[in-house]
Amino acid sequence: MVNMLKNREIMSRMLIKPAAATVSAALQQHQRQQQQYVIRRWKSFLHNSNNANRRAAKSTATSTALAAATSKRHESSGDFIQPLDVRRSFSTSHKMPSSSKALTLENINPNFIAMEYAVRGPLVIRAGEIEKELEKGVQKPFDQVIRANIGDCHAMGQQPLTFLRQLMALTFETRLLDSPEYPEDVKKRACAILDGCQGQSVGSYTDSAGLEVVRRQVAQYIEKRDGGIASDWQNIYLTAGASPGIKSILSMINSEVGCKPPGVMVPIPQYPLYSATISEYGMTKVDYYLEEETGWSLGRKELQRSYDEAKKVCNPRALVVINPGNPTGQVLTRENIEEIIKFAHDNKVLVLADEVYQDNVYDKDSKFWSFKKVAYEMGEPYRSLEMVSFLSTSKGYLGECGIRGGYMEVLNFDPKVKAMLTKSITAALCSTTAGQVAVSALVNPPQPGEPSYDLYKKERDGILAALKERAELVHKALNSFEGYKVNPVQGAMYVFPQIEIPPKAIAAAKAKGMAPDVFYAFELLETSGICIVPGSGFGQKPGTWHFRSTILPQTDKLKLMMEKFRVFHTEFMKKYK
C-alpha cells in the first residue's frame, strides 16, 4: 500500500497524458441422426441465405413482397423457428457462388455444426425478433418480452454491489484514490491489487494463472469456507468465468486410451455448456440420470450403470457434478456427495465440481457442502482424489455475468500433468483483469468493523432474500398448474418443472417437426412473450417433458410473468386436451 500511495501522483500524470456420442448402440444411432439433422438444417439455412442474397438485389417492393410471402408461409405452416435476417447475417456484397469459398459446411470441423447451446438457441433468436417487432409497433397480445431463459442477473434488474463497483472504479481509475467519496477499506484493497500488477496498472498482463495477490485471497477464502482445510494458492487458476476453466480441463483429458475415445459423465438434466463443449471437442457424452422423484438426487447405482454401459464404447475420464443444480435447483446432501466421491475413487475418474451456485441456497433444510471439504474429511484414500472445483462471479449474489470473473482449484494432480495444464493456459496469456478484480471482491469482501461492511451486508442479504422469495413464489405458482410436477427450488436460480403435454398437442408438435416441449415453449413465447428453454435442451428421461425458467425477474415482474403463464397454460390445455 505504501508503494502505491507514493506513486499515485506519478500515475495520475501518466493517466492524463475475445458430436457428443452417447453410450448405447441405440443412443449412438440417435446421436448420429441428430448430428445429420443439424448439418442438414444448417445447410438448408445457408442455401436459403444465398438465395436471399441474390433476391436482395431486386427492387425494394419485390423484396418486401418476398419477405411477406416468407412470413405468410411460416405462419401457415406453424413453423415458429424463424431464420435469421439473412440480409443482416450475410453481406450482399459477396456475389461469388458458394463453390468458390475456401470454407464451406462440407470442409469445416463437423463438430462445430453438431454442437448446440440451448439457452441461446432458436427461441432466444425469435424472442429478439419479437422485441424488434414490438419496437416497430407490430401488434402482439403482450407489450414486452420477458427473458426467463438465461441466468443473467443484472439484465433482470438486479443492482450491482456498491463495494465491487467501487473496487473496480479505483483499480481502473487510480486518480479516484484521492477522492473522499470512497471508503478507506476499499482503497486499501485497490492498492493491494495494483501493487500486484506490473507497472501498478490493471492494463498490464498478469501471470497466466492470474494475479498472485488475488490467488492468495481465493485460497484464504476456500480455507475459511471449508473450516480451515488448507488451500494452496498455487493450485488456483483465475479464469474468465467458470466456462474457460471447465473447457481447459475437458480439452486436457481429450485423449484416446486403449483405442477408445474419452468420455465425460454428465448429469441429465445438465447445463448445455457441457454437451456443447463435448460435441465441439469430439468427445463422448456419458449420460447419468438424476432422480426427479427424490428431488433430483443422485445415486451410486445410477452412476455405476452409466459408467459400465459407457465402457463398452469409450473410456469415461471425468464426472461432472453441478451443485447446487442447474437447471434442476437441487442441493446435494453430504451423504450424496460421499457416494459420488466413493464412486469416482473406485472407478478412477476425475471429479469436476461445478459449484458456481454455492451461495444460492434457499431451502432451510439444505446446506452447501464443497466436494473438497467432504473428500478431505472422509480421509484417505478419498482425500487424495483428483478433482477440480469451479466458482464464478456471474452467479451467487454478485451476478456480474459480463465482467467474466472466476476461478478453478486443481487438487491432487500429478505435478507433470499440472505443468502441462499451466502450459496450455499460458498460451492464452491471462484472463481479463476486470474479472480478476471481481474475483477479489467476491473472496475478500468487507469485514465487520470496516467502513464498507454495513452497506455490503445490507445489499448482499437483500439480494439473497429476494431470490429466496422468488424461488418460493415460482414453485407455488407452477405447482398449481394442471399437469405440472415441480420440485422445490432448493438453490441456484432456476426451476425445472415436468409438464404433461396432451396427446393432441404432441401430434401438433410432430406435424411441425418439433419436440413437444419445444412446441410448448414457442406457443408460450408467441402468445405471452415469455421466453423459456425447453427441457430437451438440457436432457430429460425419455417420455418426459420439462422446461427451465429462471427466478431472476424482479418480484413484481415475476408475479406478472406467473399470471401470464397461468393464463397461457389454461388456454393451452383447453385447446389441446
Coordinates of C-alpha atoms in Angstrom, one line a residue:
M1 CA 0.0 0.0 0.0
V2 CA 2.9 2.4 0.8
N3 CA 4.4 1.9 -2.6
M4 CA 1.0 2.5 -4.2
L5 CA 0.4 5.8 -2.4
K6 CA 3.9 7.0 -3.2
N7 CA 3.3 6.6 -6.9
R8 CA -0.2 7.8 -7.2
E9 CA 0.8 11.3 -8.3
I10 CA 3.1 9.9 -11.0
M11 CA 0.4 7.5 -12.2
S12 CA -2.1 10.3 -12.3
R13 CA 0.1 12.3 -14.6
M14 CA 0.6 9.3 -16.8
L15 CA -3.1 8.6 -16.9
I16 CA -3.8 12.2 -18.1
K17 CA -1.3 12.0 -21.0
P18 CA -12.5 -12.4 -27.0
A19 CA -20.6 -34.6 -31.6
A20 CA -21.2 -35.8 -28.4
A21 CA -21.9 -39.5 -28.6
T22 CA -24.0 -41.5 -26.2
V23 CA -23.3 -44.8 -24.7
S24 CA -25.6 -47.5 -26.0
A25 CA -26.0 -48.6 -29.7
A26 CA -29.5 -47.2 -29.8
L27 CA -28.4 -43.8 -28.3
Q28 CA -25.4 -43.6 -30.6
Q29 CA -27.7 -44.1 -33.6
H30 CA -30.0 -41.4 -32.3
Q31 CA -27.0 -39.1 -31.9
R32 CA -25.8 -39.7 -35.4
Q33 CA -29.3 -38.9 -36.7
Q34 CA -29.3 -35.7 -34.6
Q35 CA -26.0 -34.6 -36.0
Q36 CA -27.1 -35.3 -39.6
Y37 CA -30.3 -33.4 -38.9
V38 CA -28.3 -30.4 -37.5
I39 CA -26.0 -30.5 -40.5
R40 CA -28.9 -30.7 -43.0
R41 CA -30.6 -27.8 -41.1
W42 CA -27.6 -25.5 -41.4
K43 CA -27.0 -26.4 -45.0
S44 CA -30.6 -25.5 -45.7
F45 CA -30.1 -22.3 -43.8
L46 CA -27.0 -21.5 -45.9
H47 CA -28.8 -22.4 -49.1
N48 CA -31.8 -20.2 -48.3
S49 CA -29.4 -17.4 -47.2
N50 CA -27.6 -17.5 -50.6
N51 CA -30.8 -17.4 -52.4
A52 CA -31.9 -14.5 -50.3
N53 CA -28.8 -12.6 -51.1
R54 CA -29.5 -12.9 -54.8
R55 CA -33.1 -11.8 -54.2
A56 CA -31.9 -8.8 -52.2
A57 CA -30.5 -7.2 -55.4
K58 CA -34.0 -6.8 -56.7
S59 CA -36.3 -3.8 -56.1
T60 CA -37.4 -2.9 -52.6
A61 CA -41.0 -3.6 -53.5
T62 CA -40.1 -7.1 -54.7
S63 CA -38.0 -7.7 -51.6
T64 CA -40.9 -6.6 -49.4
A65 CA -43.3 -8.9 -51.2
L66 CA -40.9 -11.9 -50.9
A67 CA -40.5 -11.2 -47.2
A68 CA -44.2 -11.0 -46.7
A69 CA -44.7 -14.3 -48.6
T70 CA -42.0 -15.9 -46.5
S71 CA -43.7 -14.7 -43.3
K72 CA -47.1 -16.0 -44.5
R73 CA -45.5 -19.4 -45.4
H74 CA -44.1 -19.7 -41.9
E75 CA -47.4 -18.7 -40.3
S76 CA -49.4 -21.1 -42.4
S77 CA -47.0 -24.0 -41.6
G78 CA -47.0 -23.0 -37.9
D79 CA -43.2 -23.0 -38.0
F80 CA -42.2 -20.5 -35.3
I81 CA -38.4 -21.1 -35.8
Q82 CA -37.8 -18.1 -37.9
P83 CA -34.5 -17.8 -39.9
L84 CA -32.2 -15.0 -39.1
D85 CA -32.5 -11.9 -41.2
V86 CA -30.1 -13.0 -43.9
R87 CA -29.6 -9.5 -45.2
R88 CA -28.1 -8.7 -41.7
S89 CA -26.3 -12.0 -41.3
F90 CA -24.7 -12.3 -44.8
S91 CA -23.2 -9.4 -46.7
T92 CA -25.0 -8.8 -50.0
S93 CA -21.7 -7.6 -51.5
H94 CA -20.4 -11.2 -51.6
K95 CA -21.6 -12.2 -55.1
M96 CA -19.3 -15.2 -55.6
P97 CA -21.0 -18.6 -55.8
S98 CA -20.6 -20.7 -52.6
S99 CA -18.4 -23.2 -54.5
S100 CA -15.7 -20.5 -54.8
K101 CA -15.4 -20.2 -51.0
A102 CA -12.5 -21.6 -49.2
L103 CA -14.7 -22.6 -46.3
T104 CA -18.0 -24.5 -46.7
L105 CA -20.1 -26.6 -44.4
E106 CA -18.5 -29.7 -46.1
N107 CA -14.9 -28.8 -45.2
I108 CA -15.1 -27.2 -41.7
N109 CA -14.9 -29.1 -38.5
P110 CA -18.2 -31.0 -38.3
N111 CA -18.2 -30.7 -34.5
F112 CA -18.8 -27.0 -34.9
I113 CA -22.0 -27.8 -36.8
A114 CA -23.1 -30.6 -34.4
M115 CA -22.7 -28.5 -31.2
E116 CA -25.7 -26.7 -29.9
Y117 CA -26.3 -24.3 -26.9
A118 CA -29.9 -24.4 -25.9
V119 CA -30.0 -21.3 -23.7
R120 CA -29.1 -19.2 -26.7
G121 CA -31.0 -21.2 -29.4
P122 CA -33.9 -20.6 -31.8
L123 CA -36.3 -19.5 -29.1
V124 CA -34.0 -16.7 -28.0
I125 CA -33.4 -15.6 -31.6
R126 CA -37.2 -15.5 -32.1
A127 CA -37.5 -13.5 -28.8
G128 CA -35.1 -10.9 -30.1
E129 CA -37.1 -10.7 -33.4
I130 CA -40.3 -10.2 -31.4
E131 CA -38.7 -7.4 -29.4
K132 CA -37.8 -5.6 -32.6
E133 CA -41.3 -6.1 -34.0
L134 CA -42.8 -4.5 -30.8
E135 CA -40.4 -1.6 -31.2
K136 CA -41.8 -1.1 -34.8
G137 CA -45.4 -1.1 -33.5
V138 CA -46.4 -4.6 -34.5
Q139 CA -49.4 -5.6 -32.5
K140 CA -49.0 -8.5 -30.2
P141 CA -51.1 -9.9 -27.3
F142 CA -48.4 -8.6 -25.0
D143 CA -46.2 -5.4 -24.7
Q144 CA -42.9 -6.9 -23.7
V145 CA -40.7 -10.0 -23.9
I146 CA -39.8 -11.5 -20.5
R147 CA -36.4 -13.3 -20.9
A148 CA -36.5 -16.1 -18.4
N149 CA -34.2 -18.2 -20.5
I150 CA -30.8 -17.4 -19.0
G151 CA -29.3 -16.6 -15.6
D152 CA -28.3 -13.0 -16.4
C153 CA -29.0 -11.3 -13.1
H154 CA -28.4 -7.7 -14.0
A155 CA -30.4 -7.9 -17.2
M156 CA -33.3 -8.9 -15.0
G157 CA -33.0 -5.8 -12.8
Q158 CA -30.6 -6.9 -10.0
Q159 CA -28.4 -3.9 -8.9
P160 CA -24.6 -4.3 -8.6
L161 CA -23.0 -4.3 -5.2
T162 CA -21.5 -0.9 -4.3
F163 CA -18.4 -2.5 -2.9
L164 CA -17.5 -4.4 -6.1
R165 CA -18.1 -1.4 -8.4
Q166 CA -16.1 0.9 -6.1
L167 CA -13.2 -1.6 -6.1
M168 CA -13.3 -1.7 -9.9
A169 CA -13.5 2.0 -10.2
L170 CA -10.5 2.6 -8.0
T171 CA -8.3 0.0 -9.8
F172 CA -9.2 1.2 -13.2
E173 CA -9.1 5.0 -12.5
T174 CA -6.4 5.4 -9.8
R175 CA -6.9 9.2 -9.5
L176 CA -10.1 8.3 -7.6
L177 CA -7.9 7.0 -4.8
D178 CA -7.6 10.7 -3.7
S179 CA -11.4 11.1 -3.6
P180 CA -13.0 11.3 -0.1
E181 CA -16.1 9.6 -1.6
Y182 CA -14.5 6.2 -1.5
P183 CA -14.2 4.2 1.8
E184 CA -10.7 3.6 3.1
D185 CA -11.1 -0.2 3.2
V186 CA -11.9 -0.2 -0.5
K187 CA -8.9 2.0 -1.2
K188 CA -6.7 -0.4 0.8
R189 CA -7.9 -3.4 -1.3
A190 CA -7.5 -1.5 -4.5
C191 CA -3.9 -0.6 -3.7
A192 CA -3.1 -4.2 -2.8
I193 CA -4.3 -5.3 -6.2
L194 CA -2.5 -2.5 -8.0
D195 CA 0.8 -3.3 -6.2
G196 CA 0.4 -6.8 -7.6
C197 CA 0.2 -5.5 -11.2
Q198 CA 3.1 -4.9 -13.5
G199 CA 3.5 -1.1 -13.6
Q200 CA 0.8 -0.9 -11.0
S201 CA -1.8 -0.9 -13.8
V202 CA -4.6 -3.3 -14.5
G203 CA -3.8 -2.6 -18.1
S204 CA -0.8 -4.9 -17.9
Y205 CA -0.7 -8.6 -18.5
T206 CA -0.9 -10.7 -15.3
D207 CA 0.6 -14.1 -14.7
S208 CA -1.3 -16.7 -16.8
A209 CA -2.9 -18.2 -13.7
G210 CA -3.8 -14.7 -12.5
L211 CA -2.6 -12.1 -10.1
E212 CA -0.8 -13.7 -7.1
V213 CA -2.5 -11.4 -4.7
V214 CA -5.9 -12.5 -5.8
R215 CA -5.0 -16.2 -6.0
R216 CA -3.8 -15.9 -2.4
Q217 CA -7.1 -14.3 -1.5
V218 CA -9.0 -17.1 -3.1
A219 CA -7.0 -19.7 -1.2
Q220 CA -7.8 -17.9 2.1
Y221 CA -11.5 -17.8 1.1
I222 CA -11.6 -21.5 0.4
E223 CA -9.9 -22.3 3.8
K224 CA -12.4 -20.2 5.6
R225 CA -15.3 -21.7 3.7
D226 CA -14.1 -25.3 4.4
G227 CA -13.5 -24.8 8.1
G228 CA -9.7 -24.4 8.0
I229 CA -8.8 -27.1 5.4
A230 CA -5.6 -25.9 3.7
S231 CA -5.7 -24.4 0.2
D232 CA -2.5 -23.8 -1.8
W233 CA -2.7 -20.6 -3.8
Q234 CA -0.6 -22.2 -6.4
N235 CA -3.5 -24.6 -7.2
I236 CA -5.7 -21.6 -8.0
Y237 CA -6.2 -20.5 -11.6
L238 CA -8.2 -17.3 -12.3
T239 CA -10.4 -17.7 -15.3
A240 CA -12.8 -15.5 -17.4
G241 CA -15.9 -17.0 -15.7
A242 CA -16.1 -20.7 -14.9
S243 CA -16.5 -21.8 -18.5
P244 CA -12.9 -21.4 -19.8
G245 CA -11.7 -23.4 -16.8
I246 CA -14.1 -26.2 -17.5
K247 CA -13.2 -26.2 -21.2
S248 CA -9.4 -26.2 -20.4
I249 CA -9.8 -29.3 -18.3
L250 CA -12.0 -31.1 -20.8
S251 CA -9.5 -30.2 -23.5
M252 CA -6.7 -31.7 -21.5
I253 CA -8.3 -35.1 -21.0
N254 CA -9.4 -35.3 -24.6
S255 CA -7.2 -38.2 -25.4
E256 CA -7.9 -41.8 -26.6
V257 CA -6.8 -44.5 -24.2
G258 CA -6.7 -48.1 -25.3
C259 CA -8.1 -47.1 -28.8
K260 CA -11.3 -45.8 -27.1
P261 CA -12.4 -42.2 -27.2
P262 CA -12.6 -40.2 -23.9
G263 CA -16.0 -40.0 -22.3
V264 CA -17.4 -37.4 -19.9
M265 CA -20.1 -38.3 -17.5
V266 CA -22.7 -35.5 -17.2
P267 CA -26.0 -35.3 -15.3
I268 CA -29.3 -35.4 -17.1
P269 CA -30.6 -32.7 -17.0
Q270 CA -27.4 -30.8 -17.5
Y271 CA -26.1 -27.4 -18.3
P272 CA -25.6 -27.2 -22.1
L273 CA -22.1 -25.9 -21.7
Y274 CA -21.0 -29.4 -21.1
S275 CA -22.8 -31.1 -24.0
A276 CA -21.8 -28.3 -26.4
T277 CA -18.1 -28.5 -25.3
I278 CA -18.1 -32.3 -25.5
S279 CA -19.5 -32.0 -29.0
E280 CA -17.0 -29.4 -30.0
Y281 CA -14.1 -31.5 -28.8
G282 CA -15.4 -34.7 -30.4
M283 CA -15.6 -36.5 -27.1
T284 CA -18.3 -38.9 -25.9
K285 CA -21.1 -37.7 -23.6
V286 CA -22.0 -40.2 -21.0
D287 CA -25.4 -39.5 -19.5
Y288 CA -26.4 -40.3 -16.0
Y289 CA -29.9 -39.5 -14.8
L290 CA -30.8 -37.5 -11.7
E291 CA -33.8 -38.9 -9.7
E292 CA -36.6 -36.4 -10.2
E293 CA -38.9 -38.4 -7.8
T294 CA -36.5 -37.8 -4.9
G295 CA -35.8 -34.1 -5.5
W296 CA -33.2 -34.6 -8.3
S297 CA -30.9 -36.7 -6.1
L298 CA -28.0 -38.8 -7.5
G299 CA -27.5 -42.4 -6.6
R300 CA -24.4 -44.6 -6.8
K301 CA -26.3 -47.3 -8.6
E302 CA -27.2 -45.0 -11.5
L303 CA -23.6 -43.7 -11.7
Q304 CA -22.3 -47.3 -12.0
R305 CA -24.9 -48.3 -14.6
S306 CA -23.9 -45.3 -16.7
Y307 CA -20.2 -46.0 -16.3
D308 CA -20.4 -49.7 -17.1
E309 CA -22.5 -49.1 -20.2
A310 CA -20.2 -46.4 -21.4
K311 CA -17.1 -48.6 -21.0
K312 CA -18.3 -50.6 -24.0
V313 CA -17.7 -47.7 -26.4
C314 CA -15.4 -45.2 -24.6
N315 CA -13.3 -44.5 -21.6
P316 CA -15.1 -42.3 -19.0
R317 CA -12.4 -39.9 -17.9
A318 CA -14.3 -37.3 -15.8
L319 CA -17.5 -37.0 -13.8
V320 CA -19.3 -33.6 -13.9
V321 CA -21.4 -32.8 -10.8
I322 CA -23.4 -29.5 -10.6
N323 CA -24.2 -28.5 -7.1
P324 CA -26.4 -26.6 -6.5
G325 CA -28.0 -27.9 -9.6
N326 CA -28.5 -26.2 -13.0
P327 CA -31.2 -26.5 -14.3
T328 CA -32.8 -28.5 -11.5
G329 CA -32.2 -26.3 -8.5
Q330 CA -31.4 -29.1 -6.0
V331 CA -28.7 -29.1 -3.3
L332 CA -26.9 -32.4 -2.8
T333 CA -26.8 -33.8 0.7
R334 CA -23.4 -34.6 2.3
E335 CA -24.3 -38.3 2.1
N336 CA -25.0 -38.0 -1.6
I337 CA -21.6 -36.3 -2.1
E338 CA -19.9 -39.1 -0.2
E339 CA -21.4 -41.7 -2.5
I340 CA -20.2 -39.7 -5.5
I341 CA -16.7 -39.4 -4.2
K342 CA -16.5 -43.2 -3.5
F343 CA -17.7 -43.9 -7.0
A344 CA -15.1 -41.6 -8.5
H345 CA -12.3 -43.2 -6.5
D346 CA -13.4 -46.8 -7.2
N347 CA -13.7 -46.1 -11.0
K348 CA -10.7 -43.7 -11.2
V349 CA -12.4 -40.7 -12.8
L350 CA -11.7 -37.1 -12.3
V351 CA -14.3 -35.1 -10.5
L352 CA -15.4 -31.8 -12.0
A353 CA -17.3 -30.0 -9.2
D354 CA -19.3 -27.1 -10.7
E355 CA -20.1 -25.1 -7.6
V356 CA -20.9 -21.7 -9.1
Y357 CA -24.2 -21.5 -7.2
Q358 CA -22.8 -22.3 -3.7
D359 CA -24.1 -19.0 -2.3
N360 CA -27.6 -19.6 -3.7
V361 CA -29.1 -22.0 -1.1
Y362 CA -32.7 -21.1 -0.1
D363 CA -34.2 -24.2 1.5
K364 CA -33.9 -24.1 5.3
D365 CA -33.1 -27.8 5.4
S366 CA -30.4 -27.7 2.8
K367 CA -26.7 -26.8 3.1
F368 CA -23.9 -26.4 0.6
W369 CA -21.0 -28.8 1.1
S370 CA -18.0 -28.5 -1.1
F371 CA -16.6 -31.6 -2.7
K372 CA -13.2 -30.7 -1.4
K373 CA -14.3 -30.5 2.2
V374 CA -16.2 -33.7 2.1
A375 CA -13.4 -35.7 0.4
Y376 CA -10.9 -34.3 2.9
E377 CA -13.0 -35.2 5.9
M378 CA -13.6 -38.7 4.6
G379 CA -9.8 -39.3 5.0
E380 CA -7.6 -41.4 2.7
P381 CA -7.8 -42.7 0.1
Y382 CA -10.6 -40.2 -0.8
R383 CA -8.6 -37.2 0.5
S384 CA -6.2 -37.7 -2.4
L385 CA -8.9 -37.9 -5.1
E386 CA -8.2 -35.8 -8.2
M387 CA -10.8 -33.1 -8.6
V388 CA -11.3 -29.6 -9.9
S389 CA -13.8 -27.2 -8.5
F390 CA -15.2 -24.0 -10.1
L391 CA -16.6 -20.7 -9.0
S392 CA -17.8 -17.7 -10.9
T393 CA -18.7 -14.0 -10.2
S394 CA -21.6 -14.4 -12.6
K395 CA -23.8 -16.2 -10.1
G396 CA -24.2 -16.1 -6.3
Y397 CA -25.2 -12.6 -5.1
L398 CA -22.8 -10.7 -7.4
G399 CA -24.4 -11.6 -10.7
E400 CA -21.7 -9.9 -12.7
C401 CA -22.1 -12.0 -15.8
G402 CA -20.5 -9.6 -18.3
I403 CA -17.3 -8.9 -16.3
R404 CA -16.3 -12.6 -16.7
G405 CA -14.5 -13.5 -13.5
G406 CA -14.0 -16.9 -12.0
Y407 CA -11.5 -19.4 -10.7
M408 CA -10.8 -23.1 -10.5
E409 CA -8.9 -25.0 -7.8
V410 CA -7.0 -28.0 -9.1
L411 CA -6.4 -30.7 -6.5
N412 CA -4.1 -33.8 -6.3
F413 CA -2.9 -33.6 -9.9
D414 CA 0.3 -35.3 -10.9
P415 CA 2.9 -32.4 -10.9
K416 CA 3.8 -33.2 -14.5
V417 CA 0.1 -33.1 -15.6
K418 CA -0.4 -29.9 -13.7
A419 CA 2.6 -28.4 -15.5
M420 CA 1.0 -29.3 -18.9
L421 CA -2.2 -27.6 -17.8
T422 CA -0.3 -24.5 -16.8
K423 CA 1.5 -24.5 -20.1
S424 CA -1.8 -24.7 -22.1
I425 CA -3.2 -21.8 -20.1
T426 CA -0.1 -19.8 -20.8
A427 CA -0.9 -19.8 -24.5
A428 CA -3.9 -17.7 -23.7
L429 CA -1.8 -15.1 -21.8
C430 CA -4.2 -14.3 -19.0
S431 CA -7.8 -13.8 -18.1
T432 CA -9.1 -10.2 -18.0
T433 CA -8.0 -8.1 -15.1
A434 CA -11.5 -6.8 -14.7
G435 CA -12.7 -10.3 -14.0
Q436 CA -9.8 -10.8 -11.6
V437 CA -10.7 -7.7 -9.6
A438 CA -14.3 -9.0 -9.4
V439 CA -13.0 -12.3 -8.0
S440 CA -11.1 -10.3 -5.4
A441 CA -14.3 -8.6 -4.5
L442 CA -16.1 -12.0 -4.2
V443 CA -13.5 -13.7 -2.0
N444 CA -12.2 -10.7 0.0
P445 CA -15.3 -8.8 1.0
P446 CA -15.6 -6.1 3.7
Q447 CA -15.4 -7.5 7.3
P448 CA -17.3 -6.4 10.4
G449 CA -16.0 -3.1 11.7
E450 CA -14.8 -1.9 8.3
P451 CA -16.4 1.2 6.7
S452 CA -18.0 -0.7 3.8
Y453 CA -19.3 -3.6 5.8
D454 CA -22.8 -2.4 6.7
L455 CA -23.8 -1.4 3.2
Y456 CA -22.2 -4.5 1.7
K457 CA -24.1 -6.8 4.1
K458 CA -27.4 -5.0 3.5
E459 CA -27.1 -5.3 -0.3
R460 CA -25.8 -8.9 -0.2
D461 CA -28.5 -10.1 2.2
G462 CA -31.2 -8.2 0.3
I463 CA -30.3 -9.9 -3.0
L464 CA -30.3 -13.4 -1.4
A465 CA -33.5 -12.8 0.5
A466 CA -35.2 -11.6 -2.7
L467 CA -34.0 -14.7 -4.6
K468 CA -35.4 -16.9 -1.8
E469 CA -38.7 -15.2 -2.0
R470 CA -38.9 -15.7 -5.8
A471 CA -37.9 -19.3 -5.5
E472 CA -40.9 -20.0 -3.3
L473 CA -43.2 -17.8 -5.4
V474 CA -42.3 -19.7 -8.6
H475 CA -42.6 -23.1 -7.0
K476 CA -46.0 -22.3 -5.5
A477 CA -47.4 -20.8 -8.7
L478 CA -46.3 -23.5 -11.1
N479 CA -47.2 -26.3 -8.8
S480 CA -50.9 -25.1 -9.0
F481 CA -51.0 -25.6 -12.8
E482 CA -52.8 -28.6 -14.3
G483 CA -50.4 -31.4 -15.3
Y484 CA -47.3 -29.9 -13.6
K485 CA -44.9 -31.6 -11.2
V486 CA -42.5 -29.2 -9.6
N487 CA -39.7 -29.9 -7.2
P488 CA -38.9 -27.2 -4.7
V489 CA -36.2 -24.8 -5.7
Q490 CA -33.6 -25.5 -3.0
G491 CA -30.9 -23.5 -4.6
A492 CA -29.3 -22.0 -7.8
M493 CA -31.5 -19.7 -10.0
Y494 CA -33.9 -21.9 -11.9
V495 CA -37.0 -24.1 -11.8
F496 CA -37.3 -27.2 -13.9
P497 CA -40.9 -28.4 -13.8
Q498 CA -42.2 -31.5 -15.5
I499 CA -45.3 -30.9 -17.7
E500 CA -47.8 -33.4 -19.0
I501 CA -48.4 -32.4 -22.6
P502 CA -51.7 -33.7 -24.0
P503 CA -51.5 -36.2 -27.0
K504 CA -53.3 -33.7 -29.2
A505 CA -50.5 -31.2 -28.6
I506 CA -47.8 -33.8 -29.1
A507 CA -49.4 -34.6 -32.5
A508 CA -49.5 -30.9 -33.3
A509 CA -45.8 -30.6 -32.4
K510 CA -44.9 -33.6 -34.6
A511 CA -46.7 -32.1 -37.5
K512 CA -44.5 -29.0 -37.2
G513 CA -41.3 -31.1 -36.8
M514 CA -40.9 -30.0 -33.1
A515 CA -40.3 -31.8 -29.9
P516 CA -43.4 -31.4 -27.7
D517 CA -41.6 -29.2 -25.1
V518 CA -40.2 -27.0 -27.9
F519 CA -43.7 -26.6 -29.3
Y520 CA -45.0 -25.6 -25.9
A521 CA -42.2 -23.1 -25.4
F522 CA -42.8 -21.5 -28.8
E523 CA -46.5 -21.3 -28.2
L524 CA -45.8 -19.6 -24.8
L525 CA -43.4 -17.1 -26.4
E526 CA -45.7 -16.2 -29.3
T527 CA -48.8 -15.9 -27.0
S528 CA -47.4 -14.3 -23.9
G529 CA -43.9 -13.0 -24.6
I530 CA -42.3 -15.3 -22.1
C531 CA -39.0 -16.9 -23.2
I532 CA -38.0 -20.1 -21.5
V533 CA -35.8 -23.1 -22.5
P534 CA -37.3 -26.4 -23.4
G535 CA -36.1 -29.4 -21.3
S536 CA -34.8 -31.2 -24.4
G537 CA -32.0 -28.6 -24.4
F538 CA -30.8 -29.9 -21.1
G539 CA -31.7 -33.6 -21.5
Q540 CA -34.5 -35.5 -19.8
K541 CA -35.7 -39.0 -19.3
P542 CA -37.5 -40.3 -22.5
G543 CA -41.2 -39.7 -22.4
T544 CA -41.0 -36.8 -20.0
W545 CA -41.2 -33.1 -20.9
H546 CA -39.8 -30.1 -19.0
F547 CA -38.6 -26.6 -19.3
R548 CA -36.2 -24.3 -17.5
S549 CA -37.1 -20.9 -16.3
T550 CA -35.0 -18.5 -14.2
I551 CA -36.3 -17.0 -11.0
L552 CA -34.4 -13.8 -11.7
P553 CA -37.1 -11.3 -12.9
Q554 CA -37.7 -8.7 -10.1
T555 CA -40.6 -9.8 -7.9
D556 CA -43.3 -7.5 -9.5
K557 CA -42.4 -8.7 -13.0
L558 CA -42.1 -12.3 -11.8
K559 CA -45.7 -12.1 -10.4
L560 CA -46.8 -10.7 -13.8
M561 CA -44.9 -13.5 -15.6
M562 CA -46.6 -16.2 -13.5
E563 CA -50.0 -14.8 -14.1
K564 CA -49.3 -14.6 -17.9
F565 CA -48.0 -18.2 -17.6
R566 CA -51.2 -19.3 -15.8
V567 CA -53.5 -17.8 -18.5
F568 CA -51.4 -19.3 -21.3
H569 CA -51.3 -22.8 -19.8
T570 CA -55.1 -22.8 -19.1
E571 CA -55.8 -21.9 -22.7
F572 CA -53.2 -24.4 -24.0
M573 CA -54.8 -27.2 -22.0
K574 CA -58.3 -26.2 -23.2
K575 CA -57.1 -26.2 -26.8
Y576 CA -55.2 -29.5 -26.8
K577 CA -56.7 -31.6 -24.1

